[in-house]
């Protein structure tokens, strides 16, 4: 196979230095330490049940049982008839027929990383070299259908095959985390950690906010008041921490962090809960209430040494057709183009992430890469602020390359956030991390070839991004003892 062929051996590695870093540094590191995915939406229930992924449509596109769906793929394929959202979600249409129709339009996705990811899955997991198209869809369906019934293609076997080491799920505070307890008992070679995601209890602009508040207060025996809500969340946060949570995760329209009084927060709570007032998503009431709650969450994280993750700039459910027909989070999210980061966050940063005694870390992920210079400035001003790896719309190779070079030149790449898949698909975990690893080597190989960094420096940065900084920021040292690791189980 030519080194420049589609997904060939040197795919994305455009210098000899990049090839050497990938082969001599990254691959041995991954073999020794495995994959750390500290932000996923994988279903731990699906992993524990460890049943067949059934077929390639469910594995790659949409499996309603576990909430698995590939928004990226659906968004792009829906641009080309005869594929559509209606077809994808119609339970009356056989999944084999849906896959066949996807095959008719998939060649038009060439150039997008969705096209590369799926074929990397086919190549690495199934050994299939053919491209998905109208003439190959049925063959690929049949080959993968047979393979997916074998033990080596079950969820746990697939995760072991890519050497998954630590996976952090994303969990509602009301979840009982029974799957995490069970996983700790029966899975010795992969660590699954919960992540505290309290958005539903802060988003007073959402229709089901009152119901969510009542639910968590009832669960914890607290009164339905602002004080009761905070105490309920505190109890659940403690529960998460005791079960190994290393972080809270917050999806904010804007990264609000103003210092808001309890009296102001109580006023807003009363208006939203008792008077049922409706507030626009960018109203001062939403800004102040979320700011107040973010201060409380940072207090909780500081108490337990947990990291705060904020990803911001996603305007949810912008496509009303998708929302009306299939509900929330079905691929209708967009990027907000007007976000005020610096002034919003400064009160929070100065209170929790500044000073010699601060033990808390903040990881910031932006939907809008135009805001990267602002994050760079914050990361330089506040030592405990980390720039998250390119994420969501920004995890295509060209965006990753631009991001890493800018961070290397203007901030500190060895303190950059490590790759996260943000995925719902077990099948694509390895493929996504392969892309991330190759792009890290591409960028460092470029800098090395131009004499901008030393070989020793390139090796240090790779290890820092993939492991050392992650261990420090998320306090994962217990999972990486200094002695030689024991032999791990094979899938």
PDB file of C-alpha atoms in Angstrom, residues 305-441:
ATOM      1  CA  UNK A 305     -10.170  17.944  44.563  1.00  0.00           C
ATOM      2  CA  UNK A 306     -12.252  17.550  41.427  1.00  0.00           C
ATOM      3  CA  UNK A 307     -11.682  19.354  38.139  1.00  0.00           C
ATOM      4  CA  UNK A 308     -14.233  21.704  36.575  1.00  0.00           C
ATOM      5  CA  UNK A 309     -14.857  21.293  32.838  1.00  0.00           C
ATOM      6  CA  UNK A 310     -16.785  23.957  30.925  1.00  0.00           C
ATOM      7  CA  UNK A 311     -17.657  23.651  27.269  1.00  0.00           C
ATOM      8  CA  UNK A 312     -19.442  26.675  25.925  1.00  0.00           C
ATOM      9  CA  UNK A 313     -20.887  28.284  22.832  1.00  0.00           C
ATOM     10  CA  UNK A 314     -23.328  25.552  21.756  1.00  0.00           C
ATOM     11  CA  UNK A 315     -26.760  26.950  20.928  1.00  0.00           C
ATOM     12  CA  UNK A 316     -29.003  23.930  21.379  1.00  0.00           C
ATOM     13  CA  UNK A 317     -31.759  22.634  19.096  1.00  0.00           C
ATOM     14  CA  UNK A 318     -31.564  25.421  16.525  1.00  0.00           C
ATOM     15  CA  UNK A 319     -33.326  23.259  13.933  1.00  0.00           C
ATOM     16  CA  UNK A 320     -36.943  23.362  15.077  1.00  0.00           C
ATOM     17  CA  UNK A 321     -37.922  20.655  12.586  1.00  0.00           C
ATOM     18  CA  UNK A 322     -35.577  18.164  14.243  1.00  0.00           C
ATOM     19  CA  UNK A 323     -36.621  19.239  17.733  1.00  0.00           C
ATOM     20  CA  UNK A 324     -40.335  19.082  16.938  1.00  0.00           C
ATOM     21  CA  UNK A 325     -40.144  15.639  15.375  1.00  0.00           C
ATOM     22  CA  UNK A 326     -37.498  13.829  17.454  1.00  0.00           C
ATOM     23  CA  UNK A 327     -36.825  15.890  20.565  1.00  0.00           C
ATOM     24  CA  UNK A 328     -33.680  17.275  22.154  1.00  0.00           C
ATOM     25  CA  UNK A 329     -30.097  16.671  21.129  1.00  0.00           C
ATOM     26  CA  UNK A 330     -30.817  15.130  17.748  1.00  0.00           C
ATOM     27  CA  UNK A 331     -28.189  17.044  15.792  1.00  0.00           C
ATOM     28  CA  UNK A 332     -29.689  20.514  15.658  1.00  0.00           C
ATOM     29  CA  UNK A 333     -27.052  22.313  17.701  1.00  0.00           C
ATOM     30  CA  UNK A 334     -25.064  25.238  16.348  1.00  0.00           C
ATOM     31  CA  UNK A 335     -22.135  27.458  17.272  1.00  0.00           C
ATOM     32  CA  UNK A 336     -22.854  30.764  18.968  1.00  0.00           C
ATOM     33  CA  UNK A 337     -20.870  33.582  17.357  1.00  0.00           C
ATOM     34  CA  UNK A 338     -21.139  36.141  20.166  1.00  0.00           C
ATOM     35  CA  UNK A 339     -19.721  34.879  23.452  1.00  0.00           C
ATOM     36  CA  UNK A 340     -18.098  37.054  26.110  1.00  0.00           C
ATOM     37  CA  UNK A 341     -15.531  34.892  27.840  1.00  0.00           C
ATOM     38  CA  UNK A 342     -13.050  37.042  29.715  1.00  0.00           C
ATOM     39  CA  UNK A 343     -15.324  39.342  31.712  1.00  0.00           C
ATOM     40  CA  UNK A 344     -17.825  36.522  32.358  1.00  0.00           C
ATOM     41  CA  UNK A 345     -15.230  34.227  33.890  1.00  0.00           C
ATOM     42  CA  UNK A 346     -12.894  36.530  35.771  1.00  0.00           C
ATOM     43  CA  UNK A 347     -14.830  36.505  39.085  1.00  0.00           C
ATOM     44  CA  UNK A 348     -14.926  32.696  39.049  1.00  0.00           C
ATOM     45  CA  UNK A 349     -11.271  32.400  38.062  1.00  0.00           C
ATOM     46  CA  UNK A 350     -10.021  34.790  40.716  1.00  0.00           C
ATOM     47  CA  UNK A 351     -12.035  33.051  43.408  1.00  0.00           C
ATOM     48  CA  UNK A 352     -11.255  29.400  42.649  1.00  0.00           C
ATOM     49  CA  UNK A 353      -8.377  29.086  40.193  1.00  0.00           C
ATOM     50  CA  UNK A 354      -5.838  31.655  41.317  1.00  0.00           C
ATOM     51  CA  UNK A 355      -3.247  31.898  44.070  1.00  0.00           C
ATOM     52  CA  UNK A 356      -0.588  29.620  45.486  1.00  0.00           C
ATOM     53  CA  UNK A 357      -3.075  27.607  47.520  1.00  0.00           C
ATOM     54  CA  UNK A 358      -5.452  26.838  44.666  1.00  0.00           C
ATOM     55  CA  UNK A 359      -5.643  23.081  44.054  1.00  0.00           C
ATOM     56  CA  UNK A 360      -8.486  23.269  41.544  1.00  0.00           C
ATOM     57  CA  UNK A 361      -8.193  23.075  37.781  1.00  0.00           C
ATOM     58  CA  UNK A 362     -10.505  24.430  35.101  1.00  0.00           C
ATOM     59  CA  UNK A 363     -10.622  22.987  31.579  1.00  0.00           C
ATOM     60  CA  UNK A 364     -12.251  25.200  28.925  1.00  0.00           C
ATOM     61  CA  UNK A 365     -13.553  23.858  25.610  1.00  0.00           C
ATOM     62  CA  UNK A 366     -14.845  26.326  23.053  1.00  0.00           C
ATOM     63  CA  UNK A 367     -17.263  25.640  20.226  1.00  0.00           C
ATOM     64  CA  UNK A 368     -15.986  28.712  18.389  1.00  0.00           C
ATOM     65  CA  UNK A 369     -12.300  28.442  17.481  1.00  0.00           C
ATOM     66  CA  UNK A 370     -12.205  32.201  16.915  1.00  0.00           C
ATOM     67  CA  UNK A 371     -12.198  32.450  20.709  1.00  0.00           C
ATOM     68  CA  UNK A 372      -9.018  30.403  21.068  1.00  0.00           C
ATOM     69  CA  UNK A 373      -6.836  33.523  21.575  1.00  0.00           C
ATOM     70  CA  UNK A 374      -9.009  34.450  24.563  1.00  0.00           C
ATOM     71  CA  UNK A 375      -8.503  30.991  26.089  1.00  0.00           C
ATOM     72  CA  UNK A 376      -4.786  31.273  25.455  1.00  0.00           C
ATOM     73  CA  UNK A 377      -4.704  34.579  27.320  1.00  0.00           C
ATOM     74  CA  UNK A 378      -6.626  33.075  30.234  1.00  0.00           C
ATOM     75  CA  UNK A 379      -4.357  30.041  30.366  1.00  0.00           C
ATOM     76  CA  UNK A 380      -1.316  32.301  30.611  1.00  0.00           C
ATOM     77  CA  UNK A 381      -2.835  34.558  33.245  1.00  0.00           C
ATOM     78  CA  UNK A 382      -4.241  31.754  35.398  1.00  0.00           C
ATOM     79  CA  UNK A 383      -1.852  28.777  35.793  1.00  0.00           C
ATOM     80  CA  UNK A 384      -4.664  26.359  36.706  1.00  0.00           C
ATOM     81  CA  UNK A 385      -6.685  27.050  33.545  1.00  0.00           C
ATOM     82  CA  UNK A 386      -6.225  24.436  30.843  1.00  0.00           C
ATOM     83  CA  UNK A 387      -7.277  24.742  27.198  1.00  0.00           C
ATOM     84  CA  UNK A 388      -9.332  21.710  26.239  1.00  0.00           C
ATOM     85  CA  UNK A 389      -8.472  19.680  23.152  1.00  0.00           C
ATOM     86  CA  UNK A 390     -10.337  20.647  19.942  1.00  0.00           C
ATOM     87  CA  UNK A 391     -13.851  19.355  20.397  1.00  0.00           C
ATOM     88  CA  UNK A 392     -17.185  18.820  18.626  1.00  0.00           C
ATOM     89  CA  UNK A 393     -17.185  20.861  15.405  1.00  0.00           C
ATOM     90  CA  UNK A 394     -13.471  21.458  15.861  1.00  0.00           C
ATOM     91  CA  UNK A 395     -12.085  17.909  15.947  1.00  0.00           C
ATOM     92  CA  UNK A 396     -11.413  17.702  12.200  1.00  0.00           C
ATOM     93  CA  UNK A 397      -7.709  17.417  11.291  1.00  0.00           C
ATOM     94  CA  UNK A 398      -7.295  20.969   9.988  1.00  0.00           C
ATOM     95  CA  UNK A 399      -8.868  22.471  13.108  1.00  0.00           C
ATOM     96  CA  UNK A 400      -6.733  20.297  15.377  1.00  0.00           C
ATOM     97  CA  UNK A 401      -3.580  21.339  13.542  1.00  0.00           C
ATOM     98  CA  UNK A 402      -4.368  25.055  13.772  1.00  0.00           C
ATOM     99  CA  UNK A 403      -5.341  24.744  17.434  1.00  0.00           C
ATOM    100  CA  UNK A 404      -2.217  22.871  18.531  1.00  0.00           C
ATOM    101  CA  UNK A 405       0.175  25.162  16.671  1.00  0.00           C
ATOM    102  CA  UNK A 406      -1.411  28.286  18.166  1.00  0.00           C
ATOM    103  CA  UNK A 407      -1.331  26.842  21.669  1.00  0.00           C
ATOM    104  CA  UNK A 408       2.289  25.738  21.221  1.00  0.00           C
ATOM    105  CA  UNK A 409       3.371  29.175  20.059  1.00  0.00           C
ATOM    106  CA  UNK A 410       1.316  31.341  22.397  1.00  0.00           C
ATOM    107  CA  UNK A 411       0.788  29.228  25.516  1.00  0.00           C
ATOM    108  CA  UNK A 412       2.102  25.882  26.763  1.00  0.00           C
ATOM    109  CA  UNK A 413       1.278  22.820  24.685  1.00  0.00           C
ATOM    110  CA  UNK A 414       2.556  20.421  27.334  1.00  0.00           C
ATOM    111  CA  UNK A 415      -0.206  21.712  29.637  1.00  0.00           C
ATOM    112  CA  UNK A 416      -2.859  21.418  26.945  1.00  0.00           C
ATOM    113  CA  UNK A 417      -5.898  19.239  27.519  1.00  0.00           C
ATOM    114  CA  UNK A 418      -5.605  15.726  26.177  1.00  0.00           C
ATOM    115  CA  UNK A 419      -7.829  14.263  23.457  1.00  0.00           C
ATOM    116  CA  UNK A 420     -11.422  13.364  24.284  1.00  0.00           C
ATOM    117  CA  UNK A 421     -13.730  11.456  21.961  1.00  0.00           C
ATOM    118  CA  UNK A 422     -17.016  13.007  23.193  1.00  0.00           C
ATOM    119  CA  UNK A 423     -18.476   9.922  21.532  1.00  0.00           C
ATOM    120  CA  UNK A 424     -21.525   7.698  21.862  1.00  0.00           C
ATOM    121  CA  UNK A 425     -20.072   4.901  19.741  1.00  0.00           C
ATOM    122  CA  UNK A 426     -17.940   2.128  21.174  1.00  0.00           C
ATOM    123  CA  UNK A 427     -16.898   1.105  17.691  1.00  0.00           C
ATOM    124  CA  UNK A 428     -15.198   4.431  16.918  1.00  0.00           C
ATOM    125  CA  UNK A 429     -13.254   5.016  20.160  1.00  0.00           C
ATOM    126  CA  UNK A 430     -10.020   3.686  18.723  1.00  0.00           C
ATOM    127  CA  UNK A 431     -10.428   5.458  15.388  1.00  0.00           C
ATOM    128  CA  UNK A 432     -10.943   8.844  16.969  1.00  0.00           C
ATOM    129  CA  UNK A 433      -7.905   8.505  19.169  1.00  0.00           C
ATOM    130  CA  UNK A 434      -5.808   7.348  16.244  1.00  0.00           C
ATOM    131  CA  UNK A 435      -6.703  10.568  14.423  1.00  0.00           C
ATOM    132  CA  UNK A 436      -5.901  12.631  17.517  1.00  0.00           C
ATOM    133  CA  UNK A 437      -2.576  10.863  18.032  1.00  0.00           C
ATOM    134  CA  UNK A 438      -1.559  11.259  14.405  1.00  0.00           C
ATOM    135  CA  UNK A 439      -2.425  14.957  14.422  1.00  0.00           C
ATOM    136  CA  UNK A 440      -0.389  15.577  17.570  1.00  0.00           C
ATOM    137  CA  UNK A 441       2.563  13.918  15.830  1.00  0.00           C
TER     138      UNK A 441
END
